[in-house]
Short mmCIF file of C-alpha atoms in Angstrom, two decimals:
data_model
loop_
_atom_site.label_atom_id
_atom_site.label_comp_id
_atom_site.label_asym_id
_atom_site.label_seq_id
_atom_site.Cartn_x
_atom_site.Cartn_y
_atom_site.Cartn_z
CA MET A 229 -2.03 13.57 5.53
CA ILE A 230 -0.73 10.01 5.66
CA GLY A 231 2.94 10.53 6.41
CA SER A 232 4.77 13.45 4.82
CA ALA A 233 2.93 15.93 2.62
CA THR A 234 5.98 16.42 0.41
CA TRP A 235 8.06 14.30 -1.94
CA THR A 236 11.60 15.07 -3.10
CA ILE A 237 12.47 14.13 -6.69
CA ALA A 238 15.56 14.35 -8.91
CA GLY A 239 17.57 17.53 -8.51
CA GLY A 240 16.28 18.04 -4.97
CA ARG A 241 13.00 19.53 -6.14
CA VAL A 242 10.12 19.12 -3.68
CA LEU A 243 6.55 18.29 -4.75
CA GLY A 244 3.82 19.46 -2.39
CA PRO A 245 2.44 20.11 0.05
CA ALA A 246 -0.84 19.60 -1.78
CA PRO A 247 -4.19 17.93 -1.19
CA PHE A 248 -3.37 15.58 -4.07
CA LEU A 249 -1.15 14.99 -7.09
CA LEU A 250 -2.38 13.18 -10.20
CA ALA A 251 -0.04 10.97 -12.23
CA GLY A 252 -1.45 10.41 -15.71
CA ILE A 253 -0.62 7.02 -17.23
CA VAL A 254 1.11 6.99 -20.61
CA ASN A 255 1.34 3.39 -21.83
CA ALA A 256 3.87 3.17 -24.67
CA THR A 257 3.04 -0.53 -25.04
CA PRO A 258 1.02 -2.73 -27.43
CA ASP A 259 -0.50 -4.87 -24.66
CA SER A 260 -1.69 -2.68 -21.80
CA PHE A 261 -4.63 -4.26 -19.97
CA TYR A 262 -6.62 -1.03 -20.41
CA ASP A 263 -5.72 0.91 -23.54
CA GLY A 264 -4.45 -2.03 -25.56
CA GLY A 265 -1.71 -0.32 -27.54
CA ARG A 266 -3.63 2.79 -28.61
CA HIS A 267 -0.53 4.84 -27.69
CA ASN A 268 2.10 2.33 -28.79
CA ALA A 269 3.80 4.60 -31.36
CA PRO A 270 5.93 7.33 -29.76
CA ALA A 271 3.93 10.11 -31.43
CA ALA A 272 0.66 8.70 -30.09
CA ALA A 273 2.12 8.33 -26.59
CA VAL A 274 3.34 11.94 -26.65
CA SER A 275 -0.10 13.09 -27.81
CA GLN A 276 -1.69 11.20 -24.94
CA GLY A 277 0.73 12.81 -22.51
CA ARG A 278 -0.21 16.26 -23.77
CA LYS A 279 -3.90 15.42 -23.38
CA LEU A 280 -3.45 14.24 -19.79
CA LEU A 281 -1.46 17.33 -18.92
CA ASP A 282 -4.20 19.55 -20.35
CA GLU A 283 -6.71 17.64 -18.21
CA GLY A 284 -4.74 18.48 -15.05
CA ALA A 285 -2.08 15.82 -14.57
CA HIS A 286 0.83 16.90 -12.38
CA LEU A 287 2.99 13.92 -13.38
CA LEU A 288 3.15 11.76 -16.49
CA ASP A 289 4.06 8.14 -15.81
CA VAL A 290 5.55 6.60 -18.98
CA GLY A 291 5.86 2.82 -19.25
CA GLY A 292 7.16 0.56 -22.02
CA GLU A 293 6.40 -2.86 -20.55
CA SER A 294 3.01 -4.07 -19.40
CA THR A 295 2.91 -5.40 -15.84
CA ARG A 296 -0.60 -6.84 -16.06
CA PRO A 297 -0.96 -10.39 -14.71
CA GLY A 298 0.63 -12.86 -17.11
CA ALA A 299 2.33 -10.19 -19.20
CA PRO A 300 5.42 -11.33 -21.14
CA GLN A 301 8.77 -9.70 -20.50
CA VAL A 302 10.05 -7.07 -22.90
CA SER A 303 13.71 -6.87 -23.88
CA GLU A 304 15.77 -4.00 -22.58
CA ALA A 305 16.41 -2.74 -26.12
CA GLU A 306 12.71 -2.71 -26.98
CA GLU A 307 11.76 -0.95 -23.78
CA LEU A 308 14.39 1.71 -24.43
CA GLU A 309 12.99 2.26 -27.93
CA ARG A 310 9.49 2.67 -26.54
CA VAL A 311 10.04 5.03 -23.63
CA VAL A 312 13.13 7.17 -24.19
CA PRO A 313 11.86 9.10 -27.27
CA VAL A 314 8.55 9.73 -25.49
CA ILE A 315 10.20 11.05 -22.34
CA ARG A 316 12.65 13.16 -24.32
CA GLU A 317 9.85 14.84 -26.28
CA LEU A 318 7.54 15.29 -23.30
CA SER A 319 10.40 16.89 -21.39
CA GLN A 320 10.40 19.68 -23.99
CA LEU A 321 6.80 20.71 -23.27
CA SER A 322 6.32 24.24 -22.06
CA PRO A 323 6.43 24.24 -18.25
CA ARG A 324 3.46 25.42 -16.24
CA ASP A 325 2.38 25.98 -12.65
CA MET A 326 -0.64 24.05 -11.34
CA ASP A 327 -2.91 24.33 -8.34
CA GLY A 328 -0.71 26.96 -6.77
CA LEU A 329 2.18 24.51 -6.43
CA PRO A 330 5.74 25.48 -7.34
CA GLY A 331 6.26 24.46 -10.99
CA PRO A 332 7.22 23.55 -13.48
CA PHE A 333 4.93 20.71 -14.42
CA PRO A 334 4.74 18.12 -15.83
CA VAL A 335 7.04 15.92 -13.80
CA LEU A 336 8.00 12.85 -15.82
CA ALA A 337 8.26 9.36 -14.33
CA VAL A 338 9.51 6.18 -15.97
CA ASP A 339 7.73 2.95 -15.07
CA THR A 340 10.55 0.38 -15.20
CA TYR A 341 12.48 -2.12 -13.13
CA LYS A 342 15.51 -2.22 -15.47
CA ALA A 343 18.62 -0.27 -14.51
CA ARG A 344 19.69 0.75 -18.03
CA VAL A 345 16.19 1.90 -18.93
CA ALA A 346 16.02 3.98 -15.74
CA VAL A 347 19.39 5.62 -16.48
CA ALA A 348 18.42 6.45 -20.07
CA ALA A 349 15.04 7.81 -19.01
CA LEU A 350 16.52 9.97 -16.26
CA GLU A 351 19.09 11.32 -18.70
CA ALA A 352 16.26 12.07 -21.17
CA GLY A 353 14.33 14.13 -18.62
CA ALA A 354 12.52 11.83 -16.19
CA LEU A 355 12.69 12.82 -12.53
CA VAL A 356 11.02 9.76 -10.96
CA VAL A 357 11.47 5.99 -11.20
CA ASN A 358 8.29 3.96 -10.61
CA ASP A 359 9.54 0.44 -9.88
CA VAL A 360 7.17 -2.52 -9.43
CA SER A 361 10.07 -4.69 -8.28
CA ALA A 362 11.46 -2.69 -5.33
CA CYS A 363 14.93 -3.17 -6.91
CA ARG A 364 14.64 -6.96 -6.68
CA PHE A 365 14.38 -7.96 -10.38
CA ASP A 366 17.47 -6.05 -11.54
CA PRO A 367 19.81 -5.46 -8.58
CA ALA A 368 21.77 -2.88 -10.59
CA LEU A 369 18.78 -0.53 -10.26
CA LEU A 370 19.60 -0.11 -6.58
CA ASP A 371 22.93 1.49 -7.46
CA VAL A 372 21.25 3.70 -10.07
CA VAL A 373 18.70 5.20 -7.68
CA GLY A 374 21.30 5.48 -4.92
CA GLN A 375 23.63 7.46 -7.16
CA MET A 376 21.18 9.49 -9.30
CA LYS A 377 18.68 10.13 -6.46
CA PRO A 378 15.42 10.43 -8.42
CA GLY A 379 12.03 10.38 -6.86
CA TYR A 380 11.29 6.71 -6.29
CA VAL A 381 8.04 4.75 -6.03
CA LEU A 382 8.60 1.76 -3.75
CA MET A 383 5.88 -0.73 -4.65
CA HIS A 384 4.93 -3.99 -2.96
CA SER A 385 4.28 -7.05 -5.09
CA GLN A 386 4.12 -10.73 -4.31
CA GLY A 387 5.87 -12.61 -7.09
CA GLU A 388 6.43 -11.24 -10.61
CA PRO A 389 3.87 -10.16 -13.21
CA ARG A 390 3.76 -13.51 -15.00
CA THR A 391 2.90 -15.46 -11.83
CA MET A 392 1.78 -12.96 -9.19
CA GLN A 393 -1.91 -13.92 -9.26
CA ASN A 394 -1.21 -17.64 -8.78
CA ASP A 395 -2.74 -18.19 -5.32
CA PRO A 396 -1.31 -15.18 -3.39
CA ARG A 397 -1.39 -15.68 0.38
CA TYR A 398 -0.90 -13.38 3.38
CA GLY A 399 -1.26 -13.45 7.13
CA ASP A 400 -2.45 -9.88 7.66
CA VAL A 401 -1.89 -8.26 4.27
CA VAL A 402 -1.26 -4.76 5.65
CA ASP A 403 1.15 -6.06 8.30
CA ASP A 404 2.97 -8.09 5.65
CA ILE A 405 3.28 -5.08 3.34
CA CYS A 406 4.49 -2.90 6.22
CA ALA A 407 7.22 -5.45 6.99
CA PHE A 408 8.20 -5.41 3.30
CA PHE A 409 8.35 -1.60 3.24
CA GLU A 410 10.48 -1.51 6.38
CA GLU A 411 13.00 -3.95 4.89
CA ARG A 412 13.18 -2.27 1.46
CA LEU A 413 13.39 1.25 2.92
CA GLY A 414 16.47 0.10 4.82
CA VAL A 415 17.98 -1.32 1.64
CA LEU A 416 17.25 1.80 -0.41
CA THR A 417 18.50 4.32 2.13
CA GLY A 418 21.54 2.13 2.74
CA ALA A 419 22.33 2.43 -0.97
CA GLY A 420 22.25 6.23 -0.75
CA LEU A 421 18.68 7.15 -1.74
CA PRO A 422 17.31 9.69 0.76
CA GLU A 423 14.11 8.63 2.48
CA ALA A 424 12.55 11.96 1.44
CA ASN A 425 12.75 10.74 -2.19
CA ILE A 426 10.61 7.64 -1.55
CA VAL A 427 6.85 7.21 -1.73
CA LEU A 428 5.05 3.97 -0.87
CA ASP A 429 2.74 2.05 -3.21
CA PRO A 430 0.98 -0.95 -1.61
CA GLY A 431 0.59 -2.51 -5.06
CA ILE A 432 -3.13 -2.95 -5.60
CA GLY A 433 -3.61 -6.02 -7.82
CA PHE A 434 0.02 -7.12 -7.69
CA GLY A 435 -0.19 -10.55 -6.10
CA LYS A 436 -3.47 -9.73 -4.33
CA LEU A 437 -7.02 -11.03 -4.47
CA LEU A 438 -10.11 -8.89 -3.95
CA GLU A 439 -10.09 -9.39 -0.18
CA HIS A 440 -6.44 -8.33 0.01
CA ASN A 441 -7.03 -5.20 -2.07
CA LEU A 442 -10.04 -4.17 0.04
CA ALA A 443 -8.11 -4.77 3.27
CA ILE A 444 -5.34 -2.48 1.99
CA LEU A 445 -7.82 0.27 1.13
CA ARG A 446 -9.59 -0.06 4.48
CA GLY A 447 -6.29 0.10 6.35
CA ILE A 448 -4.56 2.74 4.25
CA GLU A 449 -3.79 4.97 7.25
CA ARG A 450 -1.62 2.22 8.73
CA PHE A 451 1.08 3.02 6.18
CA GLY A 452 1.43 6.44 7.80
CA LYS A 453 3.78 4.88 10.37
CA PHE A 454 6.64 5.33 7.89
CA GLY A 455 6.18 9.09 7.55
CA ARG A 456 6.19 8.84 3.74
CA PRO A 457 3.46 9.76 1.23
CA VAL A 458 1.36 7.01 -0.31
CA TYR A 459 1.26 6.53 -4.09
CA MET A 460 -1.90 4.72 -5.21
CA GLY A 461 -2.44 2.84 -8.47
CA LEU A 462 -5.96 1.42 -8.66
CA SER A 463 -7.13 2.88 -11.97
CA ASN A 464 -9.59 0.60 -13.82
CA LYS A 465 -8.14 -2.49 -12.18
CA THR A 466 -9.64 -5.96 -11.89
CA LEU A 467 -10.85 -5.40 -8.34
CA TRP A 468 -13.59 -3.13 -9.72
CA GLY A 469 -14.60 -5.84 -12.17
CA THR A 470 -14.68 -8.46 -9.41
CA LEU A 471 -16.49 -6.23 -6.92
CA LEU A 472 -18.97 -4.59 -9.29
CA GLY A 473 -19.12 -6.86 -12.33
CA LEU A 474 -17.63 -4.19 -14.62
CA GLY A 475 -15.68 -4.81 -17.82
CA PRO A 476 -12.28 -3.17 -18.44
CA GLN A 477 -13.86 -0.18 -20.21
CA GLU A 478 -16.56 0.35 -17.57
CA ARG A 479 -14.47 1.09 -14.47
CA GLN A 480 -13.80 4.81 -14.85
CA GLN A 481 -16.45 5.96 -12.37
CA ALA A 482 -15.38 3.38 -9.79
CA THR A 483 -11.81 4.62 -10.15
CA ALA A 484 -12.84 8.25 -9.70
CA THR A 485 -14.99 7.44 -6.66
CA ALA A 486 -12.16 5.52 -4.98
CA THR A 487 -9.72 8.31 -5.82
CA GLY A 488 -11.91 10.88 -4.12
CA LEU A 489 -12.30 8.71 -1.03
CA LEU A 490 -8.54 8.22 -0.79
CA VAL A 491 -7.81 11.93 -1.25
CA ALA A 492 -10.11 12.55 1.73
CA ARG A 493 -8.08 10.02 3.74
CA GLY A 494 -4.73 11.61 2.97
CA VAL A 495 -3.29 9.69 0.02
CA LEU A 496 -1.05 12.14 -1.86
CA VAL A 497 -0.37 10.68 -5.34
CA HIS A 498 -2.93 8.96 -7.57
CA ARG A 499 -1.91 7.14 -10.77
CA VAL A 500 -4.88 7.26 -13.15
CA HIS A 501 -5.88 6.81 -16.79
CA GLU A 502 -8.74 9.36 -16.89
CA VAL A 503 -7.25 12.48 -15.36
CA ALA A 504 -10.21 14.82 -15.90
CA LEU A 505 -12.74 12.56 -14.17
CA SER A 506 -10.42 11.70 -11.29
CA ARG A 507 -9.49 15.35 -10.88
CA GLN A 508 -13.13 16.30 -10.39
CA ALA A 509 -13.53 13.68 -7.68
CA ALA A 510 -10.26 14.65 -6.03
CA ARG A 511 -11.14 18.37 -5.98
CA ILE A 512 -14.53 17.65 -4.40
CA ALA A 513 -12.93 15.47 -1.76
CA ALA A 514 -10.25 18.03 -1.00
CA ALA A 515 -12.83 20.82 -0.70
CA ILE A 516 -15.09 19.04 1.78
CA SER A 517 -12.63 17.00 3.83
#
């Protein structure tokens, strides 16, 4: 594995060890780059969460604000309205064991960088905070994760969603991301969040061009120096369109192929839209690697 094979989340529960964990994406937004608001209403988002769980998702990652390039900001009140009812209802689903791992599943994550949204989601049943900002957009989030100690996805981005694709530049992109992780890990653990609660997301597509994204994927083992699992979000992203000439609705097979390759190379958590297809690829990779 790259780094640790386990991840501690809220309440001290440990996920893993496992060949892979799949985080199914539940977009409770009207403007997702991929599903374009099909699950905008809370009932539709809950239904999608149930579907992904039935397809084999271990986690459900619920987000109420799109972070696609150029996406507008959403008010705190609106984001709360979108995600809290969904998380509360999904938290009432009947628990289950999966893949021989200690249950119960699903584990719920909230995709937010806002402190109040994170608090409300954790109180409603989320156990993980997936934060594209690394606690830089809303400094109060640092106190929240330090005190409440959820699982935490530390993601690298260059800039913010509205501007991040405006001419991103790096020296060596993997070295630059490693330096970022080292600095933010120190900040997070200094605030009281145990290192065992943190997984590392290099932020595919967040302030990166095709050559940066491919360099990250080629050098993925280099993140193992931190001893933490890697959390990968590359599902249906623009890099597959740029590399292969595929439209947004044509990237599922590319996503599944990349997921299988990364499972074979030790990436633990994979954030995906199509759980069933990615699960097939991941199981094949785990069986033969």
